mmCIF file of C-alpha atoms and ligand atoms in Angstrom:
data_model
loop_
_atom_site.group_PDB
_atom_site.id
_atom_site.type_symbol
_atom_site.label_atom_id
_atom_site.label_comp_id
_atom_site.label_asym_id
_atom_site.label_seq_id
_atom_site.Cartn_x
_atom_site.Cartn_y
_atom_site.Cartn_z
ATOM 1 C CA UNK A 512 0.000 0.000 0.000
ATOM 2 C CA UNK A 513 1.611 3.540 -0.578
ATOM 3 C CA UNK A 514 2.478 5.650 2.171
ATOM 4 C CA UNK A 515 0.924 8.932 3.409
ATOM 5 C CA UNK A 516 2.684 10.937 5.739
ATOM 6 C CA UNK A 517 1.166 13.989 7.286
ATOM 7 C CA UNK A 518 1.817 16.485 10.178
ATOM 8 C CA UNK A 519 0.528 19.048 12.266
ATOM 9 C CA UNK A 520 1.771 21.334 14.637
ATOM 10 C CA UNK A 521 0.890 21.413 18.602
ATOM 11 C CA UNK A 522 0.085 25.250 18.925
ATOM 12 C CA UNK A 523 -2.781 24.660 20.673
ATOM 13 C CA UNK A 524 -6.626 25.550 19.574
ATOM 14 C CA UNK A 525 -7.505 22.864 17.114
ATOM 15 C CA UNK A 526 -10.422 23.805 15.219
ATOM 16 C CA UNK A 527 -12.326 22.520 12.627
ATOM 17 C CA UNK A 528 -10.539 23.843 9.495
ATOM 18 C CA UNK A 529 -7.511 21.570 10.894
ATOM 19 C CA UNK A 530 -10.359 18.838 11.190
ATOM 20 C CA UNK A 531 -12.119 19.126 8.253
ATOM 21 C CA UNK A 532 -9.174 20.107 5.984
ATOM 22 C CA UNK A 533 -6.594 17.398 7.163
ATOM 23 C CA UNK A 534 -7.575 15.514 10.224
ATOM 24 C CA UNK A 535 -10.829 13.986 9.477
ATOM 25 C CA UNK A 536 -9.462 12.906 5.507
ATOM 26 C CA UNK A 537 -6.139 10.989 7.772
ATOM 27 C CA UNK A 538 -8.488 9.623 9.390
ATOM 28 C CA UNK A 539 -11.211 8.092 6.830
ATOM 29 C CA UNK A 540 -8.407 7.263 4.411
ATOM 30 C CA UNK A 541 -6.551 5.229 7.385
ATOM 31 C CA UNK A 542 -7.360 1.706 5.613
ATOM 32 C CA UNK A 543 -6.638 2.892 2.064
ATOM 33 C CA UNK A 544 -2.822 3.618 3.198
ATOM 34 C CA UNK A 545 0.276 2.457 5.274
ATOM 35 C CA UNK A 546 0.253 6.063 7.381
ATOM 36 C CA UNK A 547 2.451 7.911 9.140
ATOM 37 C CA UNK A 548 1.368 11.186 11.520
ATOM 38 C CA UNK A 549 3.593 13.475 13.211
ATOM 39 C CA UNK A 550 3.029 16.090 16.126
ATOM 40 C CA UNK A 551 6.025 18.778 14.327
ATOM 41 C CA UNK A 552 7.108 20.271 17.911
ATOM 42 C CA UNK A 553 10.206 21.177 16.120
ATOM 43 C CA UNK A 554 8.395 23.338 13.727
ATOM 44 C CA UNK A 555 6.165 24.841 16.614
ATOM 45 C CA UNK A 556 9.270 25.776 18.275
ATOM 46 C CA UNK A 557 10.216 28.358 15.402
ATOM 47 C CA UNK A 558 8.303 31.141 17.265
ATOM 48 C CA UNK A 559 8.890 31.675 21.507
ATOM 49 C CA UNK A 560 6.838 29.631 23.684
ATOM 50 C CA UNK A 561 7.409 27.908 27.124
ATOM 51 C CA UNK A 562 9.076 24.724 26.976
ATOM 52 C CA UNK A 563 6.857 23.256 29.481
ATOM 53 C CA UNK A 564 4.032 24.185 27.756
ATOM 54 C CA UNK A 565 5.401 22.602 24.606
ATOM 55 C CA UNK A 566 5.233 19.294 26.275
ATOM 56 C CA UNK A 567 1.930 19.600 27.559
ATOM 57 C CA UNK A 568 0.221 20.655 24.312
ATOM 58 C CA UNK A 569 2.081 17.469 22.373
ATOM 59 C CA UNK A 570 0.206 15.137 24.352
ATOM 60 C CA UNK A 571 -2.809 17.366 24.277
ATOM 61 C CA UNK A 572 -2.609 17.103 20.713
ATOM 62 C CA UNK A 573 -1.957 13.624 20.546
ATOM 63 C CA UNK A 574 -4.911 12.634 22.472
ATOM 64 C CA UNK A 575 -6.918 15.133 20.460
ATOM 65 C CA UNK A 576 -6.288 13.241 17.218
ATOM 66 C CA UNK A 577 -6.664 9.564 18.325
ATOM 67 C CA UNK A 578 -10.560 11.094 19.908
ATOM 68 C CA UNK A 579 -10.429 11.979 16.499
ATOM 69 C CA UNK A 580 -9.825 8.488 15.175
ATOM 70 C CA UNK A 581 -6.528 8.239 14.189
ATOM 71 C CA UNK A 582 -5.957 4.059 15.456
ATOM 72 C CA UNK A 583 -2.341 3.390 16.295
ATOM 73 C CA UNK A 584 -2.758 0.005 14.885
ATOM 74 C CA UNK A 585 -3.166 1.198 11.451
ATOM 75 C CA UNK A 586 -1.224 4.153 11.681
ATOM 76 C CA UNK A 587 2.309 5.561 12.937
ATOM 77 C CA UNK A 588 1.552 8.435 15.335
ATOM 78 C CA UNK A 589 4.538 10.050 17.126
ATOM 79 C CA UNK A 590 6.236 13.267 17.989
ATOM 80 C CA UNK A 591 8.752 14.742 15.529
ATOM 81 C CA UNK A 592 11.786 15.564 17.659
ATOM 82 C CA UNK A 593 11.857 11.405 18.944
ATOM 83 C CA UNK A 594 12.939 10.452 15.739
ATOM 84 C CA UNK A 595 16.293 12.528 15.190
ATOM 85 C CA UNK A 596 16.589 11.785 12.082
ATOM 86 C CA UNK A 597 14.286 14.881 10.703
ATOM 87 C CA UNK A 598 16.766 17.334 12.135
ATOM 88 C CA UNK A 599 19.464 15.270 10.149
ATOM 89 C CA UNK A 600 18.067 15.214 6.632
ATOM 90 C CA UNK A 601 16.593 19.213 6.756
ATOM 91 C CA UNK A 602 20.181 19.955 7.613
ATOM 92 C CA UNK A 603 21.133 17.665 3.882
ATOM 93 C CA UNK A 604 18.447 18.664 2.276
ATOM 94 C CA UNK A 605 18.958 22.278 2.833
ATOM 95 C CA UNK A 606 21.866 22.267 1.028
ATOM 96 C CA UNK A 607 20.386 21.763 -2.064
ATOM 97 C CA UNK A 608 17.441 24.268 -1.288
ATOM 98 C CA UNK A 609 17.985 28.042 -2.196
ATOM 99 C CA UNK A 610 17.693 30.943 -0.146
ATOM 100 C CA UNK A 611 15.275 32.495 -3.217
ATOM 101 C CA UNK A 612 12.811 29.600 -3.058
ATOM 102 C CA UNK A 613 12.833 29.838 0.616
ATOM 103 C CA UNK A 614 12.288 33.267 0.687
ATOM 104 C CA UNK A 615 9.198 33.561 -1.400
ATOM 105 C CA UNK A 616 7.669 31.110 0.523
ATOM 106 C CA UNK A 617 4.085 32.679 1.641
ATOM 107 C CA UNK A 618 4.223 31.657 5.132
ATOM 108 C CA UNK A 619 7.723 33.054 5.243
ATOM 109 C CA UNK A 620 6.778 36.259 3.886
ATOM 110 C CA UNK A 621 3.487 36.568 6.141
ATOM 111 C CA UNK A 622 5.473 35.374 9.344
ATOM 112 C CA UNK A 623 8.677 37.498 9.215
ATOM 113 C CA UNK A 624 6.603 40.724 7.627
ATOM 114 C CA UNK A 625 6.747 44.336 9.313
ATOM 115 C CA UNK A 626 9.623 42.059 12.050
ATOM 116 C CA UNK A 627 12.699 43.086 13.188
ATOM 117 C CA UNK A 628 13.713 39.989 14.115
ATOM 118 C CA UNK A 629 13.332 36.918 11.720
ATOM 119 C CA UNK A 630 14.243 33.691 13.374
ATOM 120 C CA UNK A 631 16.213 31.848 10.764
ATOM 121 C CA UNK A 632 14.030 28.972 11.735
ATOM 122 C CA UNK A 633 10.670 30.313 10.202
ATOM 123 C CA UNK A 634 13.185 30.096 6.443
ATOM 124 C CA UNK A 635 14.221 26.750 6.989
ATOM 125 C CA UNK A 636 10.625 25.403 7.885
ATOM 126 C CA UNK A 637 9.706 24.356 4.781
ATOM 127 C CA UNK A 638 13.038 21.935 4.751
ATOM 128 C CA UNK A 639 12.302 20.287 8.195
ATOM 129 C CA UNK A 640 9.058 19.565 6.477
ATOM 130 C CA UNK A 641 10.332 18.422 3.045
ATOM 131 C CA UNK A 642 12.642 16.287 5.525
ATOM 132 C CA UNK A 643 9.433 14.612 7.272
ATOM 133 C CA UNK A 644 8.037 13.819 4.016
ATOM 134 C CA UNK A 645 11.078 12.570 2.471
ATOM 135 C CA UNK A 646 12.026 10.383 5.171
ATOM 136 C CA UNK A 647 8.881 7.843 4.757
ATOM 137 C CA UNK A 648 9.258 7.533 1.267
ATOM 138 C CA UNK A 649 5.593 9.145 1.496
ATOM 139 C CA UNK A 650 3.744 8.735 -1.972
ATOM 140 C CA UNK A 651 0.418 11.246 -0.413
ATOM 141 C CA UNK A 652 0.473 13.941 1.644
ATOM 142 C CA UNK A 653 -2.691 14.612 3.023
ATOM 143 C CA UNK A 654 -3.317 18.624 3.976
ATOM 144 C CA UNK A 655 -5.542 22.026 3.740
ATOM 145 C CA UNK A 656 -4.502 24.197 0.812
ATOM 146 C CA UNK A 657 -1.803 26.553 2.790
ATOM 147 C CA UNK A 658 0.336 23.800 2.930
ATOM 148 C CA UNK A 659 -0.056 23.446 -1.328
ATOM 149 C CA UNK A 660 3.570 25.572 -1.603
ATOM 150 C CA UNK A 661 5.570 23.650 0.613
ATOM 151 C CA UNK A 662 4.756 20.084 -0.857
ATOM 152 C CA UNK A 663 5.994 21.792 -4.177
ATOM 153 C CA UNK A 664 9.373 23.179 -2.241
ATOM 154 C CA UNK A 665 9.402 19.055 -1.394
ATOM 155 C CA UNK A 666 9.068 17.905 -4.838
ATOM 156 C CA UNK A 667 11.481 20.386 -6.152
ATOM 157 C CA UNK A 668 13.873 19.230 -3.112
ATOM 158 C CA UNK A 669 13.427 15.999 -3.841
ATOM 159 C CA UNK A 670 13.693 15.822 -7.553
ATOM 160 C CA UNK A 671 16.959 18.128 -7.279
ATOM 161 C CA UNK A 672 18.326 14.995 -4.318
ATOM 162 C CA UNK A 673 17.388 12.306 -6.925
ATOM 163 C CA UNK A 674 19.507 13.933 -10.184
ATOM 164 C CA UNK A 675 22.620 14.963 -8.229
ATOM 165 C CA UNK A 676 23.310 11.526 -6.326
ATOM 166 C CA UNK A 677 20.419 9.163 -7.982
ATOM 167 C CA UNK A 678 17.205 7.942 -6.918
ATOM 168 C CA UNK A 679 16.751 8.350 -3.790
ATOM 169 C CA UNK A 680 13.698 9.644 -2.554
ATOM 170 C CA UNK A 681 10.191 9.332 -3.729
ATOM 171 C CA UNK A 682 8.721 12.399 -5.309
ATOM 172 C CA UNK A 683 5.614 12.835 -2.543
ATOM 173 C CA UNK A 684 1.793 14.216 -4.072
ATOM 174 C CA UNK A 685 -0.298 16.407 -2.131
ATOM 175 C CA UNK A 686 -4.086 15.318 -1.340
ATOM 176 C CA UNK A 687 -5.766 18.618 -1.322
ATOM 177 C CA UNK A 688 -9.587 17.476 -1.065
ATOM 178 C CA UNK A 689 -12.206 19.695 -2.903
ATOM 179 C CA UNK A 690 -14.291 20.781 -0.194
ATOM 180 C CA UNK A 691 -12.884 21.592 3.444
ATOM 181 C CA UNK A 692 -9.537 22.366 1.819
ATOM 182 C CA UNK A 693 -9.778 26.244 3.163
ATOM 183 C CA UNK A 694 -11.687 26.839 5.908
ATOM 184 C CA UNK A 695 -12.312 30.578 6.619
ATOM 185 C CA UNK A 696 -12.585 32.662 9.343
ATOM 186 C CA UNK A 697 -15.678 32.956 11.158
ATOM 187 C CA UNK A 698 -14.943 36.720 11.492
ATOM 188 C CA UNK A 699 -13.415 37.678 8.366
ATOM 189 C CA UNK A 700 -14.326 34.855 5.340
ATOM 190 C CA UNK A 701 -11.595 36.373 3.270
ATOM 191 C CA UNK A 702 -8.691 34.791 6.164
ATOM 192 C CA UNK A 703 -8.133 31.031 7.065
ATOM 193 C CA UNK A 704 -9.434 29.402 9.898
ATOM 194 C CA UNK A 705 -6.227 29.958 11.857
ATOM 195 C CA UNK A 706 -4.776 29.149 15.918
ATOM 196 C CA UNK A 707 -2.803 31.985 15.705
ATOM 197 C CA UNK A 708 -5.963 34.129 14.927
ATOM 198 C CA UNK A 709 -6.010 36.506 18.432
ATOM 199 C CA UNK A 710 -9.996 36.771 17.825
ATOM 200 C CA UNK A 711 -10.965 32.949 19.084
ATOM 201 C CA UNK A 712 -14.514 33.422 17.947
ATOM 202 C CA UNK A 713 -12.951 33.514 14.854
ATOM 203 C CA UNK A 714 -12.534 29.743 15.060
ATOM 204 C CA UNK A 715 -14.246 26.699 16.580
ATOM 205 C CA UNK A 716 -11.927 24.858 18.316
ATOM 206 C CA UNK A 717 -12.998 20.799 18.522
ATOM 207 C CA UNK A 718 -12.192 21.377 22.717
ATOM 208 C CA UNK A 719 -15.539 24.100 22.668
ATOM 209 C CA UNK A 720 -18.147 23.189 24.310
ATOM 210 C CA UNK A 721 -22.204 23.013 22.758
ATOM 211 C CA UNK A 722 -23.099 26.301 24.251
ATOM 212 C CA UNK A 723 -19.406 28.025 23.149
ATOM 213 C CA UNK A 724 -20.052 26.260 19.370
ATOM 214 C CA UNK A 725 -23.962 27.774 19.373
ATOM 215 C CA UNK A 726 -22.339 31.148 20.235
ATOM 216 C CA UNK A 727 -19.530 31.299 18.095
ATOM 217 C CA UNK A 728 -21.885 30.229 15.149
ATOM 218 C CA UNK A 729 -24.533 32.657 16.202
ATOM 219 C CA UNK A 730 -22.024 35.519 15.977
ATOM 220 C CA UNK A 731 -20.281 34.877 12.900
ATOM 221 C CA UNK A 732 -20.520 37.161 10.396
ATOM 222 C CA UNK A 733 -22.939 37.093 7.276
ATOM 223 C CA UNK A 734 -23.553 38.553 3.913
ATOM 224 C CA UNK A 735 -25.644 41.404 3.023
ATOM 225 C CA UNK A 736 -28.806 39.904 1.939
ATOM 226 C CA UNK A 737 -30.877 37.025 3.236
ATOM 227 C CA UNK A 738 -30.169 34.771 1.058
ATOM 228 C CA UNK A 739 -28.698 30.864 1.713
ATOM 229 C CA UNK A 740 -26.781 30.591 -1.542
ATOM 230 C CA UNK A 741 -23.296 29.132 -2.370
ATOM 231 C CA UNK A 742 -20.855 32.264 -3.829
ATOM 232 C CA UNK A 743 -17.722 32.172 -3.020
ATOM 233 C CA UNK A 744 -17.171 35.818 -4.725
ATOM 234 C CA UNK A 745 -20.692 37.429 -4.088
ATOM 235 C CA UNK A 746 -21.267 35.970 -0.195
ATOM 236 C CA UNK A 747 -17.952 34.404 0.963
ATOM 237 C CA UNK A 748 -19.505 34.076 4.780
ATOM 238 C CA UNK A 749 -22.275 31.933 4.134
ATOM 239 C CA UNK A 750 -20.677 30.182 1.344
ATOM 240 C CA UNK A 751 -17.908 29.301 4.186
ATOM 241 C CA UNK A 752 -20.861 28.301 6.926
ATOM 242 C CA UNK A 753 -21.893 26.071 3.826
ATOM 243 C CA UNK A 754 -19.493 24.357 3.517
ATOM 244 C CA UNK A 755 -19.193 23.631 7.036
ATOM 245 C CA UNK A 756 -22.977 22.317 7.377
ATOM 246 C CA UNK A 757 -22.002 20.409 3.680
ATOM 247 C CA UNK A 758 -18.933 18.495 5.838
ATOM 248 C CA UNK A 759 -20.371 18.268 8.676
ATOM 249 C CA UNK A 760 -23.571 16.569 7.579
ATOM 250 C CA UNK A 761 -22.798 15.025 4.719
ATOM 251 C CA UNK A 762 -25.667 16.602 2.579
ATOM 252 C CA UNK A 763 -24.976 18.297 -0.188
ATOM 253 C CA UNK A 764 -24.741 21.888 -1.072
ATOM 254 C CA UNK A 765 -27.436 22.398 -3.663
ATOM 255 C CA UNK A 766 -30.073 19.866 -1.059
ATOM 256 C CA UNK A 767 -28.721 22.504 1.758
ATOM 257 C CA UNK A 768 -29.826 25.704 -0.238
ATOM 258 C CA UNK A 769 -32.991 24.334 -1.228
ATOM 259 C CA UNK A 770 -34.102 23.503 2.145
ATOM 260 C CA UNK A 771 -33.243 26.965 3.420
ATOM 261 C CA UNK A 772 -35.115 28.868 0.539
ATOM 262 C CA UNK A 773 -37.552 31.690 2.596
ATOM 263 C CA UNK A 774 -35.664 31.011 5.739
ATOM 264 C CA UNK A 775 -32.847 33.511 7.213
ATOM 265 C CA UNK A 776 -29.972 33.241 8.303
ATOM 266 C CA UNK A 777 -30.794 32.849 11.817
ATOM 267 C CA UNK A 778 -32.502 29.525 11.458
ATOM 268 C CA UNK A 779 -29.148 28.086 9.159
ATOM 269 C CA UNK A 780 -27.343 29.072 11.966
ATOM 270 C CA UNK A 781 -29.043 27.492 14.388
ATOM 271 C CA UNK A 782 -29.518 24.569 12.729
ATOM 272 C CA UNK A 783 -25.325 24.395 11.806
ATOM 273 C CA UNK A 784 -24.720 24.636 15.476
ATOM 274 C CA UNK A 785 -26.386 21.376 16.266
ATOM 275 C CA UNK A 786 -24.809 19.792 13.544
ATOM 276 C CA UNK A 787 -21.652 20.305 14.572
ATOM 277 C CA UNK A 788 -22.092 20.110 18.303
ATOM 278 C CA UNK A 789 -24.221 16.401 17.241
ATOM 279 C CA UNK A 790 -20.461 15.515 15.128
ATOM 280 C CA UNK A 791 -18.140 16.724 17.469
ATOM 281 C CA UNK A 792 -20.002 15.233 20.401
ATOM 282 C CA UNK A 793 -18.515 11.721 20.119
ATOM 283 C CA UNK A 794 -15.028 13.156 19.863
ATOM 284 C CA UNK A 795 -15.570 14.985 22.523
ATOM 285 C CA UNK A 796 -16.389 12.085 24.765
ATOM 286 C CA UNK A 797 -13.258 9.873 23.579
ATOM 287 C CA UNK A 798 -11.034 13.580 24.593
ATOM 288 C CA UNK A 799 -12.236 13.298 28.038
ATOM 289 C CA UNK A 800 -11.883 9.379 27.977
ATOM 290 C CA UNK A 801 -8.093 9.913 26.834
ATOM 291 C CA UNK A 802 -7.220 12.491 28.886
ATOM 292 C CA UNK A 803 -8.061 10.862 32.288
ATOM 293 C CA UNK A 804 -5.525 8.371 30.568
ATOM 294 C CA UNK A 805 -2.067 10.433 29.520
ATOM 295 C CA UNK A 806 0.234 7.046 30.571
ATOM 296 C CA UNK A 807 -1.664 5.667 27.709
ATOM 297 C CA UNK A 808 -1.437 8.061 25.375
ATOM 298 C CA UNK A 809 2.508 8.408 26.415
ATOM 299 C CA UNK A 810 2.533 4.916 25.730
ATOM 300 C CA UNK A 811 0.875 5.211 21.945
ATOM 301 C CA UNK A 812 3.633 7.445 21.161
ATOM 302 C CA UNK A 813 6.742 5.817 22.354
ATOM 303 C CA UNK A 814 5.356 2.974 20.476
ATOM 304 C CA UNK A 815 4.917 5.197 16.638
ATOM 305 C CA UNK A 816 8.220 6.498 17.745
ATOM 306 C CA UNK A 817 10.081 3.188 17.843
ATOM 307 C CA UNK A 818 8.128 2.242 14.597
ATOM 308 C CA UNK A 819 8.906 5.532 13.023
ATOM 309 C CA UNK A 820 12.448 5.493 13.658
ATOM 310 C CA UNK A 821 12.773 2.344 12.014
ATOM 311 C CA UNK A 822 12.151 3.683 8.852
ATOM 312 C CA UNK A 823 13.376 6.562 9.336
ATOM 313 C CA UNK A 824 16.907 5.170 10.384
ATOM 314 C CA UNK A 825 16.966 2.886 6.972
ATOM 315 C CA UNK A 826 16.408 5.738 4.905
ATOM 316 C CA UNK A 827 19.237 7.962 6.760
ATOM 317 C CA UNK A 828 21.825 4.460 5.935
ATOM 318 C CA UNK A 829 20.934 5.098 2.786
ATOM 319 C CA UNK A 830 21.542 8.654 2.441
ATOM 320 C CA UNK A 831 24.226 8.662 4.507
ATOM 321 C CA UNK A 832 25.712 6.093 1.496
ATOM 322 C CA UNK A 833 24.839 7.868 -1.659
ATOM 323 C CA UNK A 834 25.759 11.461 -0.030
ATOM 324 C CA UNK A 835 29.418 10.277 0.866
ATOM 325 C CA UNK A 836 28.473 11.439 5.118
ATOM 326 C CA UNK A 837 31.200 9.549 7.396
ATOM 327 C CA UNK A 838 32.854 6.626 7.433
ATOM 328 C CA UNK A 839 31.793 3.817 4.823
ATOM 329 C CA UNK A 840 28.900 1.740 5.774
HETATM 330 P P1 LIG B 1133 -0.813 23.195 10.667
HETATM 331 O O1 LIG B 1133 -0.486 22.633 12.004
HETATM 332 O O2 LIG B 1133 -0.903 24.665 10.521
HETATM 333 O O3 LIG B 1133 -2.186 22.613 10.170
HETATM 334 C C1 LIG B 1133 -2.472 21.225 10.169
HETATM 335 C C2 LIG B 1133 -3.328 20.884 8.958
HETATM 336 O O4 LIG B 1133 -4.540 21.635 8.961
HETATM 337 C C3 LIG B 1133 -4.697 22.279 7.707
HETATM 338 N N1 LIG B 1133 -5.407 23.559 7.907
HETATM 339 C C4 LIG B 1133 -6.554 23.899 7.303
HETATM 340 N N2 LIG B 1133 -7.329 23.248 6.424
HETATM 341 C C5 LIG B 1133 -8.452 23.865 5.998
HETATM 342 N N3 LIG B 1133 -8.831 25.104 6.420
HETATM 343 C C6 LIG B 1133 -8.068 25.801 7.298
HETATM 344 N N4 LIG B 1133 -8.464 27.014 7.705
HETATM 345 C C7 LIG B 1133 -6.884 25.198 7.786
HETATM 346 N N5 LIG B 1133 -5.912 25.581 8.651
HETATM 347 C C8 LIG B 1133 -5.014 24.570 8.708
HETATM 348 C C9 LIG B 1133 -3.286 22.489 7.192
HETATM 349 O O5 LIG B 1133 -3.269 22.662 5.789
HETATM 350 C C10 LIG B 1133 -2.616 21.207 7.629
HETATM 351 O O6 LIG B 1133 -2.843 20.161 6.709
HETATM 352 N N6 LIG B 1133 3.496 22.982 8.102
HETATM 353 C C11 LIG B 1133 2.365 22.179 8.591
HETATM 354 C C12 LIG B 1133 2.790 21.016 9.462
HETATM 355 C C13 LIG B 1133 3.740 20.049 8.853
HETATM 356 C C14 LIG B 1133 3.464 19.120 7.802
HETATM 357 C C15 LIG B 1133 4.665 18.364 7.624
HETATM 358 C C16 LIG B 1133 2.327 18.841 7.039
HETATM 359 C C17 LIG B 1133 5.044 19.850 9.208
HETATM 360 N N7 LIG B 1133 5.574 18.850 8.477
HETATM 361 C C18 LIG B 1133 4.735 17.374 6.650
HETATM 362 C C19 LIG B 1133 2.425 17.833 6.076
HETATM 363 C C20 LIG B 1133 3.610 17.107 5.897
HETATM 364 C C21 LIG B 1133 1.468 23.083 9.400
HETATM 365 O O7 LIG B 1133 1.883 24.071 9.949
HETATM 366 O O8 LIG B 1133 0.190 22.593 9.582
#
């Protein structure tokens, strides 16, 4: 079966755009592949934060994705920095990236704008991620459309390892789904869904409770008009809280306009609360379940760890080899 690798960082404040742009697809397409998922602390630590905290919000986020349903025995789930090996290869493969591509990256450019003071980790990001990637030999990489940029850094990366010392690496896809891909703001529908976003009603977050989620819903913004209709261009809000109800539900945009013809916005609203408090319930449960239960969840991880490093290790051998890197084999 090929291999998908994907990853996600533990900032805290998962919300449904993470859920219904990566999470959720890992997660139904678990049987389909031989997966790999990764908690990237080492990305996360590319802007200041408390070490201690870090910790905390791995597990956090670890127990937030198997409520979700990712099922360690079908699927690799570990943290990043307990498999050395990532740090290794971004250091290799950022030799062969240039400081142009890196630079033009969008994140790059949004994250080190109007700043004094540009970590030179926030450049090489999108290396320690071609490195993840790379590593597995990952055929499908499963994420939202931000991420669209630095699977193409990854390709280029990889193609440029493969033609100066031979096939090496295999030349990863991304698996950017249709619908759910871009999630917007509840606040602003012409931003992402983002944890960073200081405004949290600008997100639901899958921790929220039902009467947080009926609020948040109830105060996100609208169109002029009073309309239920699916445009992007003419009413980005509702065409965003459409596509929510569409994923969350599973009916289908043209059966959700229809059934909201005459009726305003406040009734769609109400109604796409329940639906996602109703979806999010379960997970919900399974959150408080795991989190009376971290030795477990510690346990899960040490476990995709060992796994992952496995891999992870042969592939390094092997680059090690064809690179020239220390003594002969
Ligand atoms: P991160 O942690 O920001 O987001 C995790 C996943 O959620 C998706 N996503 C969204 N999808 C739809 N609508 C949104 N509003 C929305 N916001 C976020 C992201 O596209 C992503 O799939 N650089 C990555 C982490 C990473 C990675 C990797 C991903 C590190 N190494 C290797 C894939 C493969 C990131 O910051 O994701």
């Amino acid at each position: 079966r090929p291999r998908v690798f994907s990853g996600i960082q533990p900032t805290g404040g998962i919300h449904i755009g993470n859920y219904l742009g990566a999470i959720r697809n890992w997660v139904r397409q678990q049987d389909d592949y031989d997966n790999v998922f990764c908690i990237v602390d080492l990305h996360a630590m590319t802007i200041p934060y408390d070490p201690a905290d870090l910790r905390a919000r791995n597990l956090e986020l670890a127990s937030v994705l198997l409520a979700a349903g990712i099922d360690p025995a079908r699927s690799i789930l570990f943290i990043q920095s307990d498999v050395r090996e990532h740090t290794e290869l971004a250091w290799i493969l950022g030799t062969l990236a240039t400081y142009g591509e890196l630079r033009r990256m969008t994140q790059f450019k949004e994250k080190s704008k109007g700043s004094e003071r540009v970590g030179a980790g926030i450049l090489f990001y999108p290396v320690l991620q071609a490195a993840d990637i790379l590593l597995y030999d990952a055929a499908l990489v499963p994420v939202g459309e931000d991420q669209k940029q630095h699977i193409e850094l990854t390709r280029d990366v990889a193609i440029r390892f493969n033609n100066t010392f031979g096939e090496t690496f295999v030349v990863p896809d991304a698996d950017i789904k249709e619908a759910g891909a871009r999630i917007m703001s509840l606040q602003d529908p012409t931003k992402k869904m983002s944890k960073s976003d200081p405004d949290p009603n600008s997100r639901i977050e899958l921790r929220d409770s039902p009467d947080v989620i009926r609020r948040k819903i109830r105060r996100a913004v609208t169109d002029s008009g009073t309309e239920i209709r699916f445009d992007e261009e003419g009413k980005p809000a509702i065409s965003n809280l459409l596509t929510i109800y569409h994923l969350f539900s599973d009916i289908p945009i043209p059966e959700l306009e229809e059934r909201y013809v005459g009726k305003g916005y406040g009734t769609f609203k109400q109604d796409l609360a329940e639906v996602i408090v109703e979806h999010l319930a379960p997970l919900q449960q399974r959150l408080d379940e795991l989190s009376a239960q971290p030795a477990e969840v510690v346990r899960i991880l040490h476990e995709g760890a060992a796994r992952a490093r496995e891999i992870a290790a042969a592939k390094m051998e092997r680059v090690r080899d064809v690179t020239g890197l220390g003594l002969p084999p």
